[in-house]
CSV table of C-alpha atoms and ligand atoms in Angstrom, one decimal:
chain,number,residue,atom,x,y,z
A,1,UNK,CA,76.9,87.5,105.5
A,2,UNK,CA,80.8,88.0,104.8
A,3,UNK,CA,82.6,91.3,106.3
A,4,UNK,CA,83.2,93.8,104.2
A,5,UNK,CA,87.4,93.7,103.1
A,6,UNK,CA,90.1,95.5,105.2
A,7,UNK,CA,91.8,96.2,102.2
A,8,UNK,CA,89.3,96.5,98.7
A,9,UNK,CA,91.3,98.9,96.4
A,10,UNK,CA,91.9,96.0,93.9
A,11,UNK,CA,88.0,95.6,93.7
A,12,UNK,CA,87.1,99.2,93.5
A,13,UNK,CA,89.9,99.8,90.9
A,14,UNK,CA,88.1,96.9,88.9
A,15,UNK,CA,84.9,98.8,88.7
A,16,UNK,CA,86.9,102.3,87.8
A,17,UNK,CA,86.2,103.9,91.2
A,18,UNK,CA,88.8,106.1,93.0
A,19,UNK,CA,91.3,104.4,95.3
A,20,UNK,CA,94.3,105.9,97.5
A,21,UNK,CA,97.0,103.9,95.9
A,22,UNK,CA,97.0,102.1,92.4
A,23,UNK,CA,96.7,98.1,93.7
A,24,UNK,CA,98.9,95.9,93.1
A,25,UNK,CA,99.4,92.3,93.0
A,26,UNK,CA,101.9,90.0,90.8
A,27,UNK,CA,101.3,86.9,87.9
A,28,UNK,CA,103.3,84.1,90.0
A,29,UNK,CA,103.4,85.8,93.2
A,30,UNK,CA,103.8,82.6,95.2
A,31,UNK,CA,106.8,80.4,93.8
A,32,UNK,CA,110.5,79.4,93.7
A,33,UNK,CA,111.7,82.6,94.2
A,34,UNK,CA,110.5,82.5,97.8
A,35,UNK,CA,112.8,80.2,99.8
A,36,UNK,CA,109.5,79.6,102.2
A,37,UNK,CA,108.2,77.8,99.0
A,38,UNK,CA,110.3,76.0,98.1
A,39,UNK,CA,110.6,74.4,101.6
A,40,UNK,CA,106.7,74.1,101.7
A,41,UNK,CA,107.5,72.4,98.6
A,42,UNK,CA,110.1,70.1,99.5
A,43,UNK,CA,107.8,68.7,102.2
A,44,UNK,CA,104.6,68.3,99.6
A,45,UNK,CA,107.1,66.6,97.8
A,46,UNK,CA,105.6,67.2,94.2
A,47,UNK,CA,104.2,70.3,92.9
A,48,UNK,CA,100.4,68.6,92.1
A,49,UNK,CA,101.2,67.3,96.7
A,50,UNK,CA,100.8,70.8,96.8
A,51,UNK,CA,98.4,71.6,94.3
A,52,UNK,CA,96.1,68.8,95.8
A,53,UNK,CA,96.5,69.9,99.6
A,54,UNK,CA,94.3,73.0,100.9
A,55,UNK,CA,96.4,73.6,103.9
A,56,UNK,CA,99.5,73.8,102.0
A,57,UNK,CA,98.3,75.5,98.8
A,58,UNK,CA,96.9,78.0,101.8
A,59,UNK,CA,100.4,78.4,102.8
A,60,UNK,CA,102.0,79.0,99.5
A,61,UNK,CA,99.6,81.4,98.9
A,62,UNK,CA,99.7,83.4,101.7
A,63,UNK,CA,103.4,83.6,102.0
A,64,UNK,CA,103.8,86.1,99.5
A,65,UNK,CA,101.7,88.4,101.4
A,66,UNK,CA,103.7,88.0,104.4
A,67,UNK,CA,106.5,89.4,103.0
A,68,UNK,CA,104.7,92.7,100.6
A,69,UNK,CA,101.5,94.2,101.0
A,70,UNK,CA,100.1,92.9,98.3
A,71,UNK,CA,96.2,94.2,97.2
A,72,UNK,CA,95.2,90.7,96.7
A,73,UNK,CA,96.0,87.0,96.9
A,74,UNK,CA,95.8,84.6,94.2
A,75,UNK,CA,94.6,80.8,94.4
A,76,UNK,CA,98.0,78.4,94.3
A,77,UNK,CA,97.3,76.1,91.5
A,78,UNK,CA,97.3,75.8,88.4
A,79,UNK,CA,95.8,76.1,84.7
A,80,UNK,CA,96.7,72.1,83.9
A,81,UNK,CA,93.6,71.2,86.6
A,82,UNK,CA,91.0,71.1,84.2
A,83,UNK,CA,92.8,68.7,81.5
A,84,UNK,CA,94.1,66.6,84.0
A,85,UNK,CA,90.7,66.5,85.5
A,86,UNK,CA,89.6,65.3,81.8
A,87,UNK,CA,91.9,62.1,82.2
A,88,UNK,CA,94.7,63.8,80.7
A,89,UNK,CA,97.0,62.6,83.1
A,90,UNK,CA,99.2,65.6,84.4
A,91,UNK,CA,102.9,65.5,85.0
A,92,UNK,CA,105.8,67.4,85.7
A,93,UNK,CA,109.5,66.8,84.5
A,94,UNK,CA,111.9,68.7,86.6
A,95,UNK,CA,113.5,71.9,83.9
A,96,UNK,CA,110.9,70.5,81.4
A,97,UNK,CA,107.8,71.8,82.9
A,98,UNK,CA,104.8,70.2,82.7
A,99,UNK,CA,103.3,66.7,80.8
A,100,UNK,CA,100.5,64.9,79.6
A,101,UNK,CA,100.3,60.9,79.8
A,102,UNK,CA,97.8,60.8,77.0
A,103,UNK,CA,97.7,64.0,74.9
A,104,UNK,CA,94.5,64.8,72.8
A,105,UNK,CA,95.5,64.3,68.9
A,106,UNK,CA,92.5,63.2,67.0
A,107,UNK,CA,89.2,63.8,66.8
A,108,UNK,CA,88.5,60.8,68.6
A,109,UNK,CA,90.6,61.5,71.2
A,110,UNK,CA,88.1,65.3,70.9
A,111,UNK,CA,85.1,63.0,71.4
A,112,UNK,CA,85.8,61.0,74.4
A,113,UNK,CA,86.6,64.6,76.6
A,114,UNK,CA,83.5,65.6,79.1
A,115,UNK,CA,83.4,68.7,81.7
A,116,UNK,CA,84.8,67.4,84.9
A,117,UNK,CA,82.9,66.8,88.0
A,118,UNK,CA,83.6,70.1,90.1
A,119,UNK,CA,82.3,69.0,93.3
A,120,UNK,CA,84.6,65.6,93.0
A,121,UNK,CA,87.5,65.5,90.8
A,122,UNK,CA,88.0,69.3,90.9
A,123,UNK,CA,87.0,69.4,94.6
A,124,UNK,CA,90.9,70.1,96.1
A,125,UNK,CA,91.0,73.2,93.9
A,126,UNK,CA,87.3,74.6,95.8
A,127,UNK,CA,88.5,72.9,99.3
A,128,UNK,CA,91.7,75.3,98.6
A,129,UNK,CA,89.4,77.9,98.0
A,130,UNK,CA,87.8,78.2,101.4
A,131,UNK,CA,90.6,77.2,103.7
A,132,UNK,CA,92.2,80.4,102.0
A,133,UNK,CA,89.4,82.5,102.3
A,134,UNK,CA,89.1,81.4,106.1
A,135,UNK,CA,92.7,82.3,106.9
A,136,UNK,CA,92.9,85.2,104.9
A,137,UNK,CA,90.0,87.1,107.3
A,138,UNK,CA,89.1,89.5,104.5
A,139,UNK,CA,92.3,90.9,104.6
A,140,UNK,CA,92.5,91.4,101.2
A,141,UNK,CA,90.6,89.9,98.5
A,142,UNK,CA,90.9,86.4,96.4
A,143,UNK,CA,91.5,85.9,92.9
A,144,UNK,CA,90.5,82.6,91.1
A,145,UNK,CA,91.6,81.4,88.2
A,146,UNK,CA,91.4,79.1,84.9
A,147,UNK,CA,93.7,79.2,81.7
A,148,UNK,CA,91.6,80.1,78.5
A,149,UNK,CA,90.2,77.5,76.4
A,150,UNK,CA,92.5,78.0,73.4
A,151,UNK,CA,95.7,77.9,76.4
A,152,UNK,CA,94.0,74.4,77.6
A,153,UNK,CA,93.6,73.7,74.1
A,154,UNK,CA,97.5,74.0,73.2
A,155,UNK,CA,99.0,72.4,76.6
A,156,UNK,CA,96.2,69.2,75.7
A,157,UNK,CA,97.3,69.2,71.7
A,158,UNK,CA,100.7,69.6,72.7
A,159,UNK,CA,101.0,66.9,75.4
A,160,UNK,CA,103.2,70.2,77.0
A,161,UNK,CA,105.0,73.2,76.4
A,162,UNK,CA,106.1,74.3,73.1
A,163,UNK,CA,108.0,76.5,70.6
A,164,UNK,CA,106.0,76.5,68.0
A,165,UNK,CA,102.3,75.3,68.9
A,166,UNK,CA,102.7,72.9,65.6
A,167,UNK,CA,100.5,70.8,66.5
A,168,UNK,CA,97.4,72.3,67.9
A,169,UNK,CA,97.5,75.1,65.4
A,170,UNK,CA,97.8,71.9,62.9
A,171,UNK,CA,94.5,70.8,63.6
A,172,UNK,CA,93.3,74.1,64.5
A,173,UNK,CA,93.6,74.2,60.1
A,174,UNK,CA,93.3,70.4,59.4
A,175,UNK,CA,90.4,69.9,61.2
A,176,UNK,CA,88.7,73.0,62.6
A,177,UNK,CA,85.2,71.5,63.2
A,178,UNK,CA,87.4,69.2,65.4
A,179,UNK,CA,89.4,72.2,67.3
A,180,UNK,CA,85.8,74.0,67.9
A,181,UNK,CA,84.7,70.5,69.9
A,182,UNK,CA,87.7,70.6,71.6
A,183,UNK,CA,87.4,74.5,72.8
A,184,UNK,CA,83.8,74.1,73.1
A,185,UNK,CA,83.6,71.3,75.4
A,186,UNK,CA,87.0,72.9,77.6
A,187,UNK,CA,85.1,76.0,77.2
A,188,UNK,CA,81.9,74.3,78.7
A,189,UNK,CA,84.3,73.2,81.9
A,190,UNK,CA,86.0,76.7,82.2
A,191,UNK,CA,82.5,78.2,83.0
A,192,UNK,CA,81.9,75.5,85.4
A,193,UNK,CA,85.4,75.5,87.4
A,194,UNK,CA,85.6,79.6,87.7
A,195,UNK,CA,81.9,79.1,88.8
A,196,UNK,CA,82.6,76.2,91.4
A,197,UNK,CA,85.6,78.6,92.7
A,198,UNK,CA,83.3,82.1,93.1
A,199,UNK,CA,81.0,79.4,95.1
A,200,UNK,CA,83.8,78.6,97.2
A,201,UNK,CA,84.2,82.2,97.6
A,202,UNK,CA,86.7,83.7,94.9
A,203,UNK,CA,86.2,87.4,94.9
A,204,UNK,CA,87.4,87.7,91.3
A,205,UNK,CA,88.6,85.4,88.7
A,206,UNK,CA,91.5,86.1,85.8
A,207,UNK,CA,91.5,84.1,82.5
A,208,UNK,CA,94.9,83.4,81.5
A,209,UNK,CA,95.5,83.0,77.7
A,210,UNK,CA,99.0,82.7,78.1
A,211,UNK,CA,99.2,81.6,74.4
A,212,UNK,CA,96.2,83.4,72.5
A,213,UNK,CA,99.2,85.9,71.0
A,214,UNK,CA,101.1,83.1,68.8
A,215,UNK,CA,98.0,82.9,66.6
A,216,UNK,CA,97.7,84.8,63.3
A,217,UNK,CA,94.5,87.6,63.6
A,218,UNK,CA,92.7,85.6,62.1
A,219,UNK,CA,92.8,82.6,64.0
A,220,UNK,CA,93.3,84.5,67.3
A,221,UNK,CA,89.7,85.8,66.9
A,222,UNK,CA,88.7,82.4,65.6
A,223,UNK,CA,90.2,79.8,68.2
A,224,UNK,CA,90.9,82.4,71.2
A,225,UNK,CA,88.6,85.6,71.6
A,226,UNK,CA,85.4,83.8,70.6
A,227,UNK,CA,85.8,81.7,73.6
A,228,UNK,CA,86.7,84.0,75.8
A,229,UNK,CA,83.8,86.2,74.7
A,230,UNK,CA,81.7,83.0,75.6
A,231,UNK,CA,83.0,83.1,78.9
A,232,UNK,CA,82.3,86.1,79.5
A,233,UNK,CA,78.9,86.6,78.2
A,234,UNK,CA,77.6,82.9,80.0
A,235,UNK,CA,79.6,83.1,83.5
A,236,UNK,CA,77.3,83.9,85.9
A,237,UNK,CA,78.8,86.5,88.5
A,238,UNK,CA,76.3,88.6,90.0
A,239,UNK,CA,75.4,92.4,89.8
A,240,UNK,CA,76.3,95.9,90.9
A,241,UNK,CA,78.9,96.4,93.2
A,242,UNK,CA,78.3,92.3,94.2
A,243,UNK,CA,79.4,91.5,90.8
A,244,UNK,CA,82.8,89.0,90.8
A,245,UNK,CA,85.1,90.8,88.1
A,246,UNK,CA,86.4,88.9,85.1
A,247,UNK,CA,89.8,89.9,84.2
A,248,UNK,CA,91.1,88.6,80.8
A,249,UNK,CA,95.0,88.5,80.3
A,250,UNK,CA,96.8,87.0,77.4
A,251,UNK,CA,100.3,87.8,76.5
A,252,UNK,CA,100.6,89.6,72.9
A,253,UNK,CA,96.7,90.7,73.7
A,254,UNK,CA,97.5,94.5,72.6
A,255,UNK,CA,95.6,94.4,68.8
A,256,UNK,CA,93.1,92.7,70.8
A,257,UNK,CA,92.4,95.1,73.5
A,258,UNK,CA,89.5,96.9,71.9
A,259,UNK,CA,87.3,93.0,71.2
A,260,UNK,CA,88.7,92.3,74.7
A,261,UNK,CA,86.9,95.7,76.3
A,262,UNK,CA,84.2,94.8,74.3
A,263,UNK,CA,83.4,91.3,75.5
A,264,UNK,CA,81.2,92.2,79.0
A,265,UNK,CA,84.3,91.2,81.5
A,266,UNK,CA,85.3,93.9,83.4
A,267,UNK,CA,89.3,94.0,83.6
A,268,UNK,CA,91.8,93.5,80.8
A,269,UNK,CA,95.7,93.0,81.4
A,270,UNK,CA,98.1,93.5,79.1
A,271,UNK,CA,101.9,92.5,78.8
A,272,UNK,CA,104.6,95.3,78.3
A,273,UNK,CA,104.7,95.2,74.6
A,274,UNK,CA,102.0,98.0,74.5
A,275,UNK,CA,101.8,100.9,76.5
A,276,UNK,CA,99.6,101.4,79.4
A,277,UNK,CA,98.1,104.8,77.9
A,278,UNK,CA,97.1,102.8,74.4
A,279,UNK,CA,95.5,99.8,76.1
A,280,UNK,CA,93.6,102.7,77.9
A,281,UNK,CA,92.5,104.4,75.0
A,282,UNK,CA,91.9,101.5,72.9
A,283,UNK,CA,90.1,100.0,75.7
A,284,UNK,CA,88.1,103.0,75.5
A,285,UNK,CA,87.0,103.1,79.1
A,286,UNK,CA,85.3,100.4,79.1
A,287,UNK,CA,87.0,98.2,81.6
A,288,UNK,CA,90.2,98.4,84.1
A,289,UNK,CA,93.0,97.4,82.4
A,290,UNK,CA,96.1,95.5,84.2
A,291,UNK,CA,99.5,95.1,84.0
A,292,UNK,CA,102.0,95.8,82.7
A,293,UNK,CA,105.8,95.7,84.2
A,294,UNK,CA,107.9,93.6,81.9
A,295,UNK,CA,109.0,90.8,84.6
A,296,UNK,CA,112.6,91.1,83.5
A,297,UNK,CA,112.9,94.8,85.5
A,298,UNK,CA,112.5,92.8,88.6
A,299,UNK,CA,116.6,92.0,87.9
A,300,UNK,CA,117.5,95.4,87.2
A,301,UNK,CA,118.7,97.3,90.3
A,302,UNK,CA,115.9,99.4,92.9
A,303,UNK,CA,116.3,103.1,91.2
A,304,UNK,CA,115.8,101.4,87.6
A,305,UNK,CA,112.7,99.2,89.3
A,306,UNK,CA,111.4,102.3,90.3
A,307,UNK,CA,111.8,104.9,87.3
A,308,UNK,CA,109.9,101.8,85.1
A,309,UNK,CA,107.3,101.6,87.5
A,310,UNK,CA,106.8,105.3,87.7
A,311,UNK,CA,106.5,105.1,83.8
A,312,UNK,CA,104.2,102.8,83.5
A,313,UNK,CA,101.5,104.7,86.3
A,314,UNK,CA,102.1,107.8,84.2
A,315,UNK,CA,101.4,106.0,80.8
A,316,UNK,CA,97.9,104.7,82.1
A,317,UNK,CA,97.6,108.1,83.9
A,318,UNK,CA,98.0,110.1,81.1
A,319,UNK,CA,96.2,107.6,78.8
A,320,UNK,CA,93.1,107.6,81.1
A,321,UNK,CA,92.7,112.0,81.0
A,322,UNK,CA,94.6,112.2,84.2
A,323,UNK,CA,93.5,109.9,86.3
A,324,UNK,CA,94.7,106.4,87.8
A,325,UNK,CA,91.0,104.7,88.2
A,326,UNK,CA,90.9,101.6,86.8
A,327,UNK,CA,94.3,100.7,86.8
A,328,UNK,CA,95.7,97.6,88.5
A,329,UNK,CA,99.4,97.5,88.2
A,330,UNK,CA,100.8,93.8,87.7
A,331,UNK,CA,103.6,92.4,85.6
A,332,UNK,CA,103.0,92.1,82.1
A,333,UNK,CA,103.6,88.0,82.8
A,334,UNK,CA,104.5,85.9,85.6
A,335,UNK,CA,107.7,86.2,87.7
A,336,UNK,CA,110.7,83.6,87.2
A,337,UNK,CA,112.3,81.7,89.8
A,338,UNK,CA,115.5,83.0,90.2
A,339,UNK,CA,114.1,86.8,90.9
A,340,UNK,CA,115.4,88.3,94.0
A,341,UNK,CA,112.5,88.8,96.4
A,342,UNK,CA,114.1,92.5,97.9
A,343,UNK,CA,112.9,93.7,93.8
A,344,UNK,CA,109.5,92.9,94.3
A,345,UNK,CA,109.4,94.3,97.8
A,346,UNK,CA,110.7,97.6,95.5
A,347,UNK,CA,108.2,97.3,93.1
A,348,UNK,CA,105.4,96.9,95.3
A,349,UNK,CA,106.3,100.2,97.5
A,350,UNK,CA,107.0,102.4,94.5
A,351,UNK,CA,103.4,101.2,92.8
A,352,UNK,CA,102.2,102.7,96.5
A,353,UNK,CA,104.3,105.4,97.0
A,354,UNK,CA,104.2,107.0,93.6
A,355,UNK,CA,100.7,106.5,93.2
A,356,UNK,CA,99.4,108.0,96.0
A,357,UNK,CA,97.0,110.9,95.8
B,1,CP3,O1,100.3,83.3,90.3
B,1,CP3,C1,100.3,82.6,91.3
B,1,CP3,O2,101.1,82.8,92.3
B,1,CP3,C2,99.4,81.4,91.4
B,1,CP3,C3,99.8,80.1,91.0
B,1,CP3,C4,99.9,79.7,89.5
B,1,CP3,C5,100.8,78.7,89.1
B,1,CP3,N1,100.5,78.4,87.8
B,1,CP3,C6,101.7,77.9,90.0
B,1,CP3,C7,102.8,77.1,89.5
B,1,CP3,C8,99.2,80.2,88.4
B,1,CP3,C9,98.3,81.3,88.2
B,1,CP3,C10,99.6,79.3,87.3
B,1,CP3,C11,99.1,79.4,85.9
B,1,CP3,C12,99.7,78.8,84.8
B,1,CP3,N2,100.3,77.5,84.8
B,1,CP3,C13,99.9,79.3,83.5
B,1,CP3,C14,99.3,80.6,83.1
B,1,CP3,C15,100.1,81.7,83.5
B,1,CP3,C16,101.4,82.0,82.8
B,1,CP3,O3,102.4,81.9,83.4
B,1,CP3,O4,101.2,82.3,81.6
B,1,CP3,C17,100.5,78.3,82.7
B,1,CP3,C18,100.9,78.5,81.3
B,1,CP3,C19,100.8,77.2,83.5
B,1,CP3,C20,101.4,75.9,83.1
B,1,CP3,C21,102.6,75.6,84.0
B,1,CP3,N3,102.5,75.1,85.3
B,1,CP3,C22,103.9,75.9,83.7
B,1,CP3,C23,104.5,76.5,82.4
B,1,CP3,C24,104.7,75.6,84.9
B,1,CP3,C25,106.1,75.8,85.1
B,1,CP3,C26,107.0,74.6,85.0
B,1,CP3,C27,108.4,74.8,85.5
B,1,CP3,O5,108.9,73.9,86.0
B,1,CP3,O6,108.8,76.0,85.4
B,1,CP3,C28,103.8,75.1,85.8
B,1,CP3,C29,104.1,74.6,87.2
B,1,CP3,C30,103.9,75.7,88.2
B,1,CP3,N4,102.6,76.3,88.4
B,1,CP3,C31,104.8,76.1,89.2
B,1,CP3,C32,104.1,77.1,90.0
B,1,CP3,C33,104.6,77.8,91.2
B,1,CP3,C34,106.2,75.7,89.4
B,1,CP3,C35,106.2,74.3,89.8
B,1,CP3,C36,107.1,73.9,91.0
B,1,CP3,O7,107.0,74.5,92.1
B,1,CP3,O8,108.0,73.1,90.8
């Protein structure tokens, strides 16, 4: 039905097959830092303008690829859908980042939640989907995206960002019969929304649990890996060399990367607090593993870009007996706005150059 990909190394990486280069793609690839976005932007006139409009969240998210060649593209939206979906009502404060109207405190708040309609109140997200798909002409592939329950779970607790995660983890202690409802039920609308998006023709789909790593062990497996082992035991993504890979990042994952391996989804990224070659080994094979650049080398100059680069291919190299299968070099987290878009051009070139068998 579909052509086959002008450019599948980020696929056949995520199954561990050989490629000619080690893929790459980056966490925020489309954003501020790109002076085309920010005038795409300006004319959406909100962030969620954007968000909600296929033909410009097309734009955004092919304009990264324009510029590098990038292994794959990745959806323009964001995590916050699904609880503003819920009724949350989703906001964003210029240098505050983003809001909710009506946060979820109590257990009755926990009650009233439901799993969205995807084919209505989520529908922008899948519309976004297939115009991308359309215009990218199988040039390289798509990735979807949700955040991880236990993320959700802190933004909705939180009414927003925070320091310390206070509250949710609060009620993660006070109430944790309460806290399971919550992840449960945002669990339950995960499944649905990275399902509705490989309907609409995502060719692979990244958790992000951005905030799984500020939990004690304990709690982390309680509250954060459960759910993601949920996910990826119940999502439903085909077979063989058809199968849509899962990839599960979380920042502060690296004790985890052995339960992570272990959990059925096919791809594991990391962030640069553990070496490539350990998150191999501990990974034990099982899955690709991704990552793992700290984002803050993107402001050091290009011989320093490269040497760090070049250290982390030979970390998973020599972690993995010598070879770079299943490796897909990314950031170890997303890209800041004031990062100079020549550096990633840098990056992206020595991940191919040095790579190359
Ligand atoms: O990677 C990509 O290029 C795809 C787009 C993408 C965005 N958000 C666009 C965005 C993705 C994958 C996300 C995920 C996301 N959103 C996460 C998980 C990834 C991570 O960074 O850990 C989280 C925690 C969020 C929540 C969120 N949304 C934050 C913290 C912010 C930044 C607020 C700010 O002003 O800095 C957003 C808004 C947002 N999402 C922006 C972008 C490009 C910036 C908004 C703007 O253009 O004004």
């Amino acid at each position: 039905m579909s052509s086959p990909l002008k450019n599948d190394r980020f696929l056949r990486a995520l199954r561990r097959e050989p490629v000619d280069h080690t893929p790459v793609w980056l966490m925020r690839q489309a954003g501020r830092y790109l002076p085309e976005y920010r005038a795409t932007r300006a004319q959406a006139g909100s962030f969620m303008n954007l968000a909600k409009n296929p033909e410009l969240a097309c734009e955004v998210t092919l304009q990264p690829l324009r510029r590098f060649p990038l292994d794959a593209a990745i959806l323009f939206s964001d995590i916050l859908t699904i609880p503003d979906a819920m009724g949350l009502g989703l906001y964003f404060v210029d240098g505050e980042g983003p809001k909710f109207e009506r946060p979820v405190r109590t257990a009755a708040d926990i009650a009233r939640l439901g799993v969205p309609d995807m084919a209505t109140d989520l529908r922008y997200v899948m519309d976004a989907v297939s115009t991308i798909r359309r215009e990218l002409d199988n040039a390289v592939p798509l990735i979807g995206f949700s955040g991880s329950p236990w993320t959700l779970a802190c933004y909705m607790v939180e009414g927003g960002g925070s320091k310390d995660f206070a509250r949710v983890k609060a009620l993660a202690m006070n109430d944790p019969a309460a806290m399971h409802q919550l992840l449960d039920v945002t669990t339950d609308a995960v499944i649905a929304y990275l399902s509705a998006q490989r309907a609409a023709g995502a060719q692979a789909l990244q958790l992000f649990d951005t905030w799984g790593g500020v939990l004690s062990p304990s709690m982390y497996r309680e509250f954060s890996l459960r759910y993601m082992q949920r996910i990826a035991a119940e999502l439903p993504r085909g077979e063989g060399s058809d199968r849509t890979p899962l990839i599960l990042f979380g920042k502060g994952n690296g004790a985890y990367v052995a339960d992570l391996a272990d959990t059925g989804a096919e791809g594991v990224g990391v962030d640069w607090t553990i070496d490539l070659g350990e998150a191999v080994r501990r990974s034990g094979g099982k899955v690709a593993i991704q990552g793992n650049l700290d984002p803050v080398t993107l402001y050091a100059e290009p011989d320093a870009i490269r040497a760090h680069v070049g250290r982390a291919l030979d970390s998973y190299r020599d972690g993995n007996g010598g070879s770079r299968e299943g490796h897909v070099f990314n950031l170890g987290h997303g890209m800041s706005p004031d990062m100079n878009p020549e550096h990633v051009a840098v990056m992206v070139d020595a991940v191919h150059e040095l790579s190359a068998r």
